[in-house]
Amino acid sequence: MAYSEKVLEHFKNPRNVGVLNKDAKNVGTGLVGAPECGDVMRLQIEVDEVTGVIHDEKFKTFGCGSAIASSSLATEWLKGKSLDDAMKIDNMDIVEELALPPVKIHCSVLAEDAIKAAIKDYQEKNGITANAANAEVSA
Amino acid sequence: MNQHRLIYLDNNATTPCDPRVVDAMVPYFYEKHGNAASRSHQYGWEAEDAVDYAREQIAALLDVEDKEIIFTSGATESNNLALKGVFEMYARKGNHIITLETEHKAILDTCKHLEKAGAEITFLKVKEDGLVDLAELEAAIKPTTILVSVMWANNETGVIQPMKEIAQLCEKHGVLFHSDATQAVGKIPTHPRETGVHLMSFSAHKMYGPKGVGALYVSRKNPRVKVTAQIDGGGHERGMRSGTLNVPGIVGFGKAAEIAKNEMQQDAERVSRLRDKLQNALIQLEETKINGNIDSRMPHVTNISFKHVEGEGLMMTFNQHIAVSSGSACTSASLEPSYVLVAMGLGDDLAHSSIRFSLGRFTTEEDVDFAVKAVSEGVNHMRELSPIWEMYKDGVDLTKIEWSAH
């Protein structure tokens, strides 16, 4: 199975690899997947406390090329987004952008889960309950 | 790096044809194109002679009689013929077949098919090193057992089963013994009669011959084994396998067997030295594990887990330059990792992190040096990307984390 050009590009030059201080109040961390399943993603966001916008984001992923590309792309898309907008990132958008084949759709699902988990972690740390917009998305 | 040719370290998947094999085959596509079953003219006689000669070359490699070689389309067909053919032929004697969980799918799925047809199948577990537990095997034999089927060498790990000991158990209990020897024939001595194997499947394309041709060895005396044909037709191959013989393929198969017989020892010595060089360099990397018994193993294979790195992702770092295969099944429709490694008690995480390197006759020292460098760089690169490698380095106990299995 050949990978799409976009997957190869993200795989060769992954964006935003690294780690943020998970104990910082303005950092949300999402760790999803399991080593036994062959993929683990850790995605972190740092939120500007004044504007409420994501201004830094890092990831590390254990997984195949599609999993790495999905999480790399996710961090790119998160930059500059409000949490409400970040919640709207849909795994099928990732599938489309990276031209993932059906057997790799789970990689995009994992990336979406990682985004939502990071946001949830940030919200819990800061005593924010999911607002109506979020509730709608997750419904 | 881009100038470098693609290095092939996946010889367990298939081997390239030896140029001498191709040379031997060429005349049989056009000038000598006859049907070996045509008894009435020169073309047919020529083809028949060529097939007879190839059968002798193969019999010589196995140290058996030429009439004991039944040509098929490959080892999958041979395995089907052996298992289904014995099950049908010996139905009055019993319906129980014993095999291993680590067999090739051509055995496992044939057994599952036979289960639906009324067979009782015992799939034995293996020990952590991949070897069969002989006591468990013997305990599994019962009065209704008609066949034990154990592969000579495993395709993923190269582990060689204790064939003589298994044969002795079969002999003691009066049970037929079949072996899928696809990965072993032509690379290590495989003498079924001397060993006590009654049926043996193998294939040309794993021993530098062409694809699309294989054989089943069927013992003709002590014991005289018969299998029920699975393909009906003109009664070729002593009635056990109908269908016009693949003459060019069989000629190539014969030539490959002749070369293997003459060069096996020097090939094995050379390639095992290269394999050891590759393996020893790669296990210098932290947190690596060789899978399978290293004392009873094919000379050209090593299967290594690189912990906290996913196999398919790792392969992607170097697959423009090096061809290997992974125990991670992320490449296939199923997301399950290698069932062979899992059956050996390897955790799914380690199975997902494994790479099989299988060298061959045409592997060079330069190939190995290049592979060591590229794979080491790939492992280091993927570990920089891996959150679980980071956690491991930070001293986090990965078993205590609540993973969200998906």
XYZ file of C-alpha atoms in Angstrom, chain B residues 179-342:
164
model
C 5.868 -30.760 7.448
C 5.522 -27.433 5.708
C 9.214 -27.057 4.894
C 8.831 -24.074 2.579
C 11.314 -21.911 4.476
C 13.847 -24.686 5.031
C 14.232 -26.609 1.759
C 17.286 -25.551 -0.203
C 18.752 -23.607 2.711
C 19.402 -26.277 5.324
C 19.458 -30.074 4.912
C 15.882 -31.358 4.724
C 15.881 -35.121 4.251
C 12.360 -36.323 4.984
C 13.057 -40.071 4.758
C 16.047 -39.946 7.048
C 14.200 -37.621 9.432
C 10.948 -39.577 9.497
C 8.738 -37.037 7.730
C 6.094 -38.714 5.542
C 4.775 -35.728 3.636
C 6.607 -32.462 3.020
C 5.498 -29.261 1.276
C 7.878 -26.816 -0.349
C 8.081 -24.212 -3.035
C 10.508 -23.086 -5.744
C 10.291 -19.345 -5.178
C 11.727 -19.507 -1.659
C 14.884 -21.174 -2.981
C 15.826 -18.956 -5.927
C 13.444 -20.698 -8.322
C 10.360 -19.293 -10.050
C 6.979 -18.506 -8.506
C 3.996 -20.720 -9.320
C 5.596 -24.109 -8.794
C 6.000 -26.232 -5.707
C 5.945 -29.850 -4.668
C 4.668 -32.292 -2.113
C 6.922 -35.123 -1.069
C 4.820 -38.231 -0.402
C 6.564 -41.263 1.080
C 6.157 -44.347 -1.150
C 7.393 -47.005 1.215
C 7.644 -47.543 4.976
C 5.030 -46.199 5.089
C 3.347 -46.038 1.704
C 1.308 -42.873 2.020
C -1.583 -41.956 -0.224
C -3.516 -38.748 -0.420
C -6.881 -38.172 -2.057
C -6.515 -35.849 -5.029
C -7.991 -32.404 -4.512
C -7.934 -31.431 -8.183
C -9.587 -33.885 -10.547
C -8.693 -34.256 -14.199
C -6.215 -36.076 -16.355
C -4.659 -38.067 -13.544
C -1.198 -36.480 -13.696
C 1.322 -36.929 -10.915
C 0.318 -40.523 -10.138
C -3.289 -39.443 -9.859
C -2.619 -37.168 -6.927
C -2.589 -33.871 -8.782
C -4.177 -33.375 -12.175
C -3.345 -30.484 -14.446
C -0.845 -29.866 -17.233
C 2.592 -29.596 -15.725
C 4.257 -26.173 -15.580
C 7.272 -27.377 -17.553
C 9.398 -24.184 -17.543
C 8.637 -23.691 -13.843
C 9.519 -27.277 -13.014
C 12.769 -27.042 -15.006
C 13.655 -23.924 -13.009
C 12.677 -25.634 -9.764
C 14.989 -28.538 -10.627
C 17.875 -26.243 -11.445
C 17.304 -24.314 -8.199
C 17.425 -27.609 -6.290
C 20.655 -28.637 -8.002
C 22.309 -25.308 -7.172
C 21.061 -25.497 -3.593
C 22.447 -29.008 -3.166
C 25.870 -27.927 -4.396
C 26.094 -24.562 -2.690
C 23.963 -24.897 0.429
C 26.777 -25.189 2.875
C 28.826 -22.273 1.613
C 25.696 -20.133 1.204
C 24.586 -20.889 4.742
C 27.983 -20.086 6.210
C 28.282 -16.826 4.329
C 24.750 -15.649 5.003
C 24.752 -16.593 8.682
C 27.907 -14.541 9.162
C 26.165 -11.558 7.554
C 22.995 -12.180 9.580
C 25.026 -12.270 12.785
C 26.777 -9.067 11.825
C 23.437 -7.342 11.206
C 21.865 -8.729 14.351
C 24.798 -7.972 16.615
C 24.962 -4.394 15.403
C 21.229 -3.799 15.818
C 20.974 -5.252 19.305
C 23.546 -2.694 20.379
C 20.622 -0.283 20.314
C 18.914 0.030 23.676
C 15.812 -2.005 24.478
C 15.913 -4.551 21.701
C 14.935 -8.207 21.800
C 15.614 -11.080 19.417
C 12.477 -13.166 18.934
C 12.762 -16.941 18.784
C 15.351 -19.526 19.719
C 18.713 -18.387 18.360
C 20.339 -21.818 18.639
C 17.776 -23.590 16.496
C 17.243 -21.078 13.766
C 17.641 -20.640 10.020
C 21.002 -19.131 9.066
C 19.569 -16.161 7.203
C 16.813 -14.865 9.479
C 16.590 -12.626 12.517
C 13.472 -11.126 14.029
C 14.063 -8.179 16.333
C 11.713 -6.073 18.465
C 12.714 -2.441 18.915
C 10.784 -1.484 22.015
C 8.573 1.616 22.004
C 8.805 1.975 18.228
C 5.990 0.821 15.947
C 7.195 -1.494 13.200
C 5.378 -0.053 10.231
C 6.327 3.505 11.115
C 9.917 2.365 11.529
C 9.915 0.666 8.133
C 8.652 3.878 6.595
C 11.843 5.641 7.627
C 13.919 3.407 5.386
C 11.626 1.610 2.958
C 12.812 3.717 0.063
C 16.136 1.906 0.466
C 15.561 -1.334 2.344
C 12.878 -4.006 1.965
C 12.008 -5.896 5.158
C 8.749 -6.937 6.767
C 7.148 -6.129 10.068
C 5.298 -8.138 12.687
C 2.974 -5.193 13.029
C -0.152 -5.689 11.003
C -0.903 -2.035 10.542
C -0.218 -2.631 6.853
C -2.985 -5.151 6.402
C -6.727 -4.849 6.824
C -6.518 -6.541 10.199
C -4.947 -4.465 12.919
C -3.783 -7.487 14.865
C -0.017 -7.866 15.200
C 1.807 -11.052 14.179
C -0.065 -14.085 15.531
C 3.214 -16.004 15.447
C 4.919 -13.645 17.885
C 1.796 -13.399 20.043
